[in-house]
Short mmCIF file of C-alpha atoms in Angstrom, two decimals:
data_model
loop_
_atom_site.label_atom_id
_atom_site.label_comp_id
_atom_site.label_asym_id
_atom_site.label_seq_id
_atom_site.Cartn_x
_atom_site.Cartn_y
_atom_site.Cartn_z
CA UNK A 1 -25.20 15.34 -22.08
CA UNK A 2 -23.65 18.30 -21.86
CA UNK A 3 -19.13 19.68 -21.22
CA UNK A 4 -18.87 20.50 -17.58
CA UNK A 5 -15.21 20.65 -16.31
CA UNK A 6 -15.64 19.56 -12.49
CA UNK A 7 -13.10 21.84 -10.33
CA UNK A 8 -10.66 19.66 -8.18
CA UNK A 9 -12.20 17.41 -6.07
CA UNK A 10 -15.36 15.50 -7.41
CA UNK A 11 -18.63 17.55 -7.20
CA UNK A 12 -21.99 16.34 -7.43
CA UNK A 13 -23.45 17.03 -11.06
CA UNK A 14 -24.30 15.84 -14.43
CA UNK A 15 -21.06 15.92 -15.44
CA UNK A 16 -19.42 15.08 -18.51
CA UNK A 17 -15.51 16.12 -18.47
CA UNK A 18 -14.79 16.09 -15.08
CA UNK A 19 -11.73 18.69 -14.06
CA UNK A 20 -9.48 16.75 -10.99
CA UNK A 21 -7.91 17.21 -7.62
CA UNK A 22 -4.39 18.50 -6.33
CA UNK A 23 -4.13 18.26 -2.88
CA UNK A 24 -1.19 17.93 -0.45
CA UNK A 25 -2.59 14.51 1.40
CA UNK A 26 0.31 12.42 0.66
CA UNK A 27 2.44 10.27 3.81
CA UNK A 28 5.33 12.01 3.28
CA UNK A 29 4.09 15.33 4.82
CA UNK A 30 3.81 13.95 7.98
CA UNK A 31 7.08 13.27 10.17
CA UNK A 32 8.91 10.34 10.84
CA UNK A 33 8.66 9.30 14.41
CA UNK A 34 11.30 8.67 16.77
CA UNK A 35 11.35 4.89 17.92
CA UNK A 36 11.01 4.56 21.61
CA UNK A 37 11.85 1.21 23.59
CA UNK A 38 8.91 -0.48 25.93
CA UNK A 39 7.13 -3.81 26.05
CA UNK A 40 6.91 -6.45 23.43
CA UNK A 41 3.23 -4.60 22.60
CA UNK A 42 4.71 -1.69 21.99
CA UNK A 43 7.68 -3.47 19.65
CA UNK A 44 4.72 -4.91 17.62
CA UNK A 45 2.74 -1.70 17.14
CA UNK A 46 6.52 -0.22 15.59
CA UNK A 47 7.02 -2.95 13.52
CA UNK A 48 3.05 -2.76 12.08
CA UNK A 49 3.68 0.44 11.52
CA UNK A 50 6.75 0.68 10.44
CA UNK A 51 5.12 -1.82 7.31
CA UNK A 52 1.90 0.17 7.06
CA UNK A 53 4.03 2.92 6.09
CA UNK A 54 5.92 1.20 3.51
CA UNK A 55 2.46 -0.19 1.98
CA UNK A 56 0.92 3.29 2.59
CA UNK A 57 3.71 4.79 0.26
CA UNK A 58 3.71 2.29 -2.53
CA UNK A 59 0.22 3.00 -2.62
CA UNK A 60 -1.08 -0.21 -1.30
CA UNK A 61 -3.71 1.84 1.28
CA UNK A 62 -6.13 -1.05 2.00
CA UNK A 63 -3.41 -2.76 3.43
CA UNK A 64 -1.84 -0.39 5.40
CA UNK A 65 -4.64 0.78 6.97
CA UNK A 66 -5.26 -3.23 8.27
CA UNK A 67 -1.84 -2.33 9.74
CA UNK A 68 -2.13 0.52 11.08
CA UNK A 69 -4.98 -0.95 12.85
CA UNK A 70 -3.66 -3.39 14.39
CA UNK A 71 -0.33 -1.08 15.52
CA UNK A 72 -2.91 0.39 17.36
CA UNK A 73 -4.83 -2.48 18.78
CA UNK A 74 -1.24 -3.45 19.77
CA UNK A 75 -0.66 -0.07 21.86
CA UNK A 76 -3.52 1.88 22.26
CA UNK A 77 -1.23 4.66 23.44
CA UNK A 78 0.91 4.73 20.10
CA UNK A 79 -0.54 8.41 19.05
CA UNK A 80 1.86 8.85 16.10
CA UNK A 81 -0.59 5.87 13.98
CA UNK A 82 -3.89 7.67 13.88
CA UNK A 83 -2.56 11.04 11.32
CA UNK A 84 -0.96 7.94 9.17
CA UNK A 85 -4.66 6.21 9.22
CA UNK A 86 -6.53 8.97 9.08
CA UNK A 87 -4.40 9.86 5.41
CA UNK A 88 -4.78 6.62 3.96
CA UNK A 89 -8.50 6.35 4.89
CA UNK A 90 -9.10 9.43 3.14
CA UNK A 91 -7.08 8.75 0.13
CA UNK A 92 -9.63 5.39 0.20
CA UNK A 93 -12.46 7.95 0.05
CA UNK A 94 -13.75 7.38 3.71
CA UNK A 95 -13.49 10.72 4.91
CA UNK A 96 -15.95 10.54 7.59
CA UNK A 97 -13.87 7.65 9.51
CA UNK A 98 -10.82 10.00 8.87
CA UNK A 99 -11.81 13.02 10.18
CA UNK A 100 -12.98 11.06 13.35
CA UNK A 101 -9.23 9.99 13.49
CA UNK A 102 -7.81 13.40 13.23
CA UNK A 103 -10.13 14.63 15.64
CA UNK A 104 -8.55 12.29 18.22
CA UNK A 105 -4.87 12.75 17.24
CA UNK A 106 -5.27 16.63 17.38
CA UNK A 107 -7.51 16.53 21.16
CA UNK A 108 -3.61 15.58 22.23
CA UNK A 109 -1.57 17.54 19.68
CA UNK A 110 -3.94 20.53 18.60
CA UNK A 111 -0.57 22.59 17.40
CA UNK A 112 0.69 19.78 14.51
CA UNK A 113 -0.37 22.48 11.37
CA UNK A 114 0.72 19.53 8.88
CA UNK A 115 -1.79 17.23 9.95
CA UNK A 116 -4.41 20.01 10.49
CA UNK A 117 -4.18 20.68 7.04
CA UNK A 118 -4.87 17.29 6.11
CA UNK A 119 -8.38 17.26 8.27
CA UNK A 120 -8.83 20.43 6.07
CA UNK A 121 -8.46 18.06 2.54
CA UNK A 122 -10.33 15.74 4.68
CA UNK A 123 -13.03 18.10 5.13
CA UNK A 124 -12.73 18.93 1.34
CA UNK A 125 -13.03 15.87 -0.18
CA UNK A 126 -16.43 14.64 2.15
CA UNK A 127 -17.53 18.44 0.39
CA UNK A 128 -17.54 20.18 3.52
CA UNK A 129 -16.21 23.86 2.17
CA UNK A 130 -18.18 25.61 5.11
CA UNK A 131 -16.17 23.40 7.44
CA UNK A 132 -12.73 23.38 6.12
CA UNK A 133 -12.64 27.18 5.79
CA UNK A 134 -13.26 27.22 9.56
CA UNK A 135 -10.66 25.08 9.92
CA UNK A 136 -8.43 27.20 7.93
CA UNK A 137 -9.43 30.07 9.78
CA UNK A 138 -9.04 28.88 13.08
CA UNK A 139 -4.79 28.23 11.95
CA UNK A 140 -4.22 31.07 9.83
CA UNK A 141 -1.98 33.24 11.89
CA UNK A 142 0.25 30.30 12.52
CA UNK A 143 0.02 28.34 8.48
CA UNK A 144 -0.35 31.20 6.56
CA UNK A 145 3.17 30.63 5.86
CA UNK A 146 2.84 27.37 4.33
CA UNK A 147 1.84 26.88 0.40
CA UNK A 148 -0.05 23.91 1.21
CA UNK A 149 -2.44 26.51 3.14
CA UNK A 150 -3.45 28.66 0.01
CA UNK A 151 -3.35 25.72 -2.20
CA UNK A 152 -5.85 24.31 0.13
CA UNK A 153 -8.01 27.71 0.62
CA UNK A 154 -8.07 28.20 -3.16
CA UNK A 155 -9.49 24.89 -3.70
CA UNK A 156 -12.22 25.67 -1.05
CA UNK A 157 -12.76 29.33 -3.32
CA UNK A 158 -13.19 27.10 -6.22
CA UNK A 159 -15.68 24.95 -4.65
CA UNK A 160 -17.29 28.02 -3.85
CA UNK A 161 -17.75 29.22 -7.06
CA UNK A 162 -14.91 32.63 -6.67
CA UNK A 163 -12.29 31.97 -8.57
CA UNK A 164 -10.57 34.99 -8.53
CA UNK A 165 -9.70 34.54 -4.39
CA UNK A 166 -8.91 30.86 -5.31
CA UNK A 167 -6.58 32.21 -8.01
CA UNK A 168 -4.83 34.81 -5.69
CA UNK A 169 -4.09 32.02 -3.72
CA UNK A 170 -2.55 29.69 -5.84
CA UNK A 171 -0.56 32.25 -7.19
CA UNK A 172 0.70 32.70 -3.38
CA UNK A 173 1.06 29.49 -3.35
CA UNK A 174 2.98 29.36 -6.44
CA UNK A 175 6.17 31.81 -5.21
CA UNK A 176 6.17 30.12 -2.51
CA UNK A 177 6.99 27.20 -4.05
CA UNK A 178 7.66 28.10 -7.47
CA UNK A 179 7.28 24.67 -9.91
CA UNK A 180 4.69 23.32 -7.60
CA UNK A 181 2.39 20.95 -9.85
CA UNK A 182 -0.34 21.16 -8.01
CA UNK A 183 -0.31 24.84 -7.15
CA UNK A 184 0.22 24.98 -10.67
CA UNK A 185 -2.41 22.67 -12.00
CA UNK A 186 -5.10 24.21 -9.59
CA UNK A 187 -4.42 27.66 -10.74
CA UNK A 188 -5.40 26.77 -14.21
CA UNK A 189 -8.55 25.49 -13.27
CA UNK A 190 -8.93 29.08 -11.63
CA UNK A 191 -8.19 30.26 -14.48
CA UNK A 192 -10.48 28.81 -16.96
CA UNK A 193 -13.66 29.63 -14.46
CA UNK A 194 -11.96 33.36 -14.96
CA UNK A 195 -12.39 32.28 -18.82
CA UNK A 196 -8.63 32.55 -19.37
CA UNK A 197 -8.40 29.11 -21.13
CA UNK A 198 -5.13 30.30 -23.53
CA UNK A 199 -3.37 31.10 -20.37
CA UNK A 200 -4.76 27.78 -18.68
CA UNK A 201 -3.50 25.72 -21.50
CA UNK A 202 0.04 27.52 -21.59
CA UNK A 203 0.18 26.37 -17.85
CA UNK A 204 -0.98 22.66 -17.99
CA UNK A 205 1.73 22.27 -20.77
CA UNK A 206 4.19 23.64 -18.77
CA UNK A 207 3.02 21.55 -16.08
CA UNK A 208 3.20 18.26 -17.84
CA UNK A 209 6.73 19.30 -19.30
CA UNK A 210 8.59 19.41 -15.95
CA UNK A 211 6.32 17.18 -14.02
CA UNK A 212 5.45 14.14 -16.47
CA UNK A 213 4.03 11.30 -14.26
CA UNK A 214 1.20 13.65 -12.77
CA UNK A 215 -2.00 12.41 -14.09
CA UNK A 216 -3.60 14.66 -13.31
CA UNK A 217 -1.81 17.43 -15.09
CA UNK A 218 -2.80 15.35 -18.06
CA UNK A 219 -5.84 14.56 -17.09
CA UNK A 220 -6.83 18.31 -17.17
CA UNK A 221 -4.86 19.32 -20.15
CA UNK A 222 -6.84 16.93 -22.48
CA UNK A 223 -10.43 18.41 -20.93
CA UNK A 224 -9.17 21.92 -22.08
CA UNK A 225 -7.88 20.13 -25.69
CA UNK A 226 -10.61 18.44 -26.29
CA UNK A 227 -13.18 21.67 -25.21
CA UNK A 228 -10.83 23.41 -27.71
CA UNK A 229 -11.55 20.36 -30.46
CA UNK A 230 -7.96 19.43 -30.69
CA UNK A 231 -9.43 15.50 -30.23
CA UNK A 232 -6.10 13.42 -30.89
CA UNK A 233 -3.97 15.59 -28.66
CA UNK A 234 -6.89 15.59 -25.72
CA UNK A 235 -6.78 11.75 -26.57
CA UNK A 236 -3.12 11.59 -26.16
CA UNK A 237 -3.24 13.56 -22.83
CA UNK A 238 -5.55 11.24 -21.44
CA UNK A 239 -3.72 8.35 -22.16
CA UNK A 240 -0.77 9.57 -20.88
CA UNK A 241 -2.78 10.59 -17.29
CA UNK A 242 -4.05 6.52 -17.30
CA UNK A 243 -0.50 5.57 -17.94
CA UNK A 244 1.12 7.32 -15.07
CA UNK A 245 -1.70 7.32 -12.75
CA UNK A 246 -4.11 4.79 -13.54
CA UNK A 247 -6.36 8.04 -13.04
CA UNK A 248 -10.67 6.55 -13.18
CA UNK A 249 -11.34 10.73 -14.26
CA UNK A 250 -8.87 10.12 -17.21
CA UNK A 251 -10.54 7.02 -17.88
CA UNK A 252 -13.98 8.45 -18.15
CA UNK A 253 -13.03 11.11 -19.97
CA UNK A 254 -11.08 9.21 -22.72
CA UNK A 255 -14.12 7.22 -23.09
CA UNK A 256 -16.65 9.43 -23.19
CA UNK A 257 -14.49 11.48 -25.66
CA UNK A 258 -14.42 8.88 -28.05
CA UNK A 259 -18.33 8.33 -27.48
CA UNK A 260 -18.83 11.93 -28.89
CA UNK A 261 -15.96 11.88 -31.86
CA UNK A 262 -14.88 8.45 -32.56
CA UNK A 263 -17.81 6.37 -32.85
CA UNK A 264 -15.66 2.97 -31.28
CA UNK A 265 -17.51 -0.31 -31.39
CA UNK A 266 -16.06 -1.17 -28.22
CA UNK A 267 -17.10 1.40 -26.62
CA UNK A 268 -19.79 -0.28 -24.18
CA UNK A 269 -17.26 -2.24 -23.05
CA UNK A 270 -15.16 0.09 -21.74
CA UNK A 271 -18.19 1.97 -20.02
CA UNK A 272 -19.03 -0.69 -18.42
CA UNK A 273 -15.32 -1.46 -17.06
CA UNK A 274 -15.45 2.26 -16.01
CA UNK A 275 -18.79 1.56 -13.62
CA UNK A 276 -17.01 -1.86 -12.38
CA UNK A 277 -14.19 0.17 -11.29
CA UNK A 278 -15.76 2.91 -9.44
CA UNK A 279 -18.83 1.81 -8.70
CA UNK A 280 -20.09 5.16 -7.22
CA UNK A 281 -19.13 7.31 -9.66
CA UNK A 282 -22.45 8.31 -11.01
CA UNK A 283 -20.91 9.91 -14.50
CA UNK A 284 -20.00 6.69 -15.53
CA UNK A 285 -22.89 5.01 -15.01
CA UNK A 286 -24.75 7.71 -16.61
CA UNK A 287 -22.85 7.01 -19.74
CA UNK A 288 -22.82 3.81 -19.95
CA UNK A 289 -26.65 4.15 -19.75
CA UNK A 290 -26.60 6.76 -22.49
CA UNK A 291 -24.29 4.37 -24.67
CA UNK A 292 -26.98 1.48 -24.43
CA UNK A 293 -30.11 3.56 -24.77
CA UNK A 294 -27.93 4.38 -28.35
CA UNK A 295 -27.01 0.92 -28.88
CA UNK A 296 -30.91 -0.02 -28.64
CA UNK A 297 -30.73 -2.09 -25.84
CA UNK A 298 -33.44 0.00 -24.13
CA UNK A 299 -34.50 -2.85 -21.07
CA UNK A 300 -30.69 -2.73 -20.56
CA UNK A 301 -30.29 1.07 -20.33
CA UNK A 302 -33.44 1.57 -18.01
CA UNK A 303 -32.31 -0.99 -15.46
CA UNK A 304 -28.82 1.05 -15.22
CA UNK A 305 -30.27 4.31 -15.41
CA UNK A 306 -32.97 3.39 -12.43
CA UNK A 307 -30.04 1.84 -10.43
CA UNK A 308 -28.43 5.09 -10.70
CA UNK A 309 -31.68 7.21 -9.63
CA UNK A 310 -31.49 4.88 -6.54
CA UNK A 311 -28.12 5.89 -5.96
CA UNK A 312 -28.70 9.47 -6.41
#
């Protein structure tokens, strides 16, 4: 198995360190609507989505999007819900479902650029590049003003494999909103494709020092450590990204770290906790196949590895 830092949002390979996501999907870009008085159906749609947006910021999302649902089985008409569905079902990796959702929110409201920029993560995270940079086409005259537009557009460079326009962007990004963490976190995975991992490093630290409780940040600042075979600090960054984030990335990579260095006899227990967590992500189950082919347990290992072929 071989080191392959994974650039943002999860890409389909062998991978063993596996480089994260920053992008702006979060409830709190989208606006608070105005309450309007009706019928008792249209009092019940407020008041289940007045909750689903609580849940949907404390980060319960399987729960708001029940309410959100049934806001708008309540009143069909209540066009504000779908943006706030369409968010949390992406964050819940259905992108599909949410891009259906945007769709119909922005046939009525085609000139909201916040929630057109969130179809565009949407589009991102189902690995759509081609797509979202149509998308961001189509509202460049009007968002190229925003820093969540070139934060977005650089991720969609890096995808592509041109990290030098996806750089340029962050870095617009960047004094636009100067401190940004995830500007600032996506730049430096721009900058170690560039192979400017000192620079890289400098910023992850810097972005872990004024932002603490962004996993992320941590997440990729022990990758770089640990390519750099600075083990206990790569092992302290990841445990710090678990702590603050409860991040599955972090989790793989702490335990596939110590798989390589430590030698931990535990170790088969935690890849297996990592596969019962995310079921689909196919690194871990590729290492926890790897870990029991070493442990001997062949029968074991070829039943997880062919379950994973299946999946593939």
């Amino acid at each position: 198995m071989r080191f392959l830092l994974r650039p943002l949002v999860p890409l389909a390979a062998s991978a063993i360190l596996c480089w994260g996501a920053c992008l702006p999907v979060r409830a709190e870009t989208l606006p608070s609507p105005e309450p309007r008085p009706g019928s008792k159906a249209e009092w019940e749609a407020r008041q289940f989505f007045r909750e689903g947006r609580a849940l949907h910021r404390s980060g319960r999302l399987e729960r708001a999007v029940d309410l959100y649902r049934r806001g708008l089985q309540a009143d069909t008409g209540r066009l504000e819900i779908l943006p706030y569905l369409a968010l949390a079902l992406d964050a819940l990796g259905h992108s599909q479902e949410a891009l259906e959702q945007y769709d119909a929110y922005l046939a009525l409201e085609p000139e909201d650029l916040r929630v057109r920029l969130n179809q565009v993560a949407a589009w991102i995270h189902l690995g759509a590049e081609l797509e979202a940079l149509q998308a961001l086409r189509e509202i460049e005259l009007s968002a190229s003003g925003l820093p969540e537009f070139h934060n977005l557009r650089g991720v969609v460079f890096l995808r592509q494999e041109q990290p030098a326009r996806a750089a340029d962007d962050f870095q617009v990004a960047l004094a636009m909103r100067p401190g940004w963490n995830a500007a600032m976190v996506n730049l430096a995975s721009a900058w170690r494709e560039m192979g400017r991992s000192e620079e890289a490093l400098a910023l992850l630290n810097q972005a872990v020092r004024e932002s603490p409780g962004t996993p992320q940040a941590w997440n990729n600042l022990g990758v770089l450590l640990a390519r750099g075979g600075d083990v206990p600090a790569a092992h302290k960054a990841f445990s710090q990204a678990t702590e603050t984030g409860d991040l599955n990335l972090a989790h793989f990579n702490s335990t596939l770290l110590a798989s390589r260095f430590d030698g931990e006899t535990d170790l088969l227990v935690q890849a297996a906790e990592l596969v019962d967590r995310d079921p689909d992500m196919q690194e871990s189950r590729l290492l926890y196949g790897a870990l029991l082919y070493r442990a001997g347990r062949l029968p074991e290992a070829r039943q997880e590895l062919e379950a994973l072929l299946e999946r593939m």
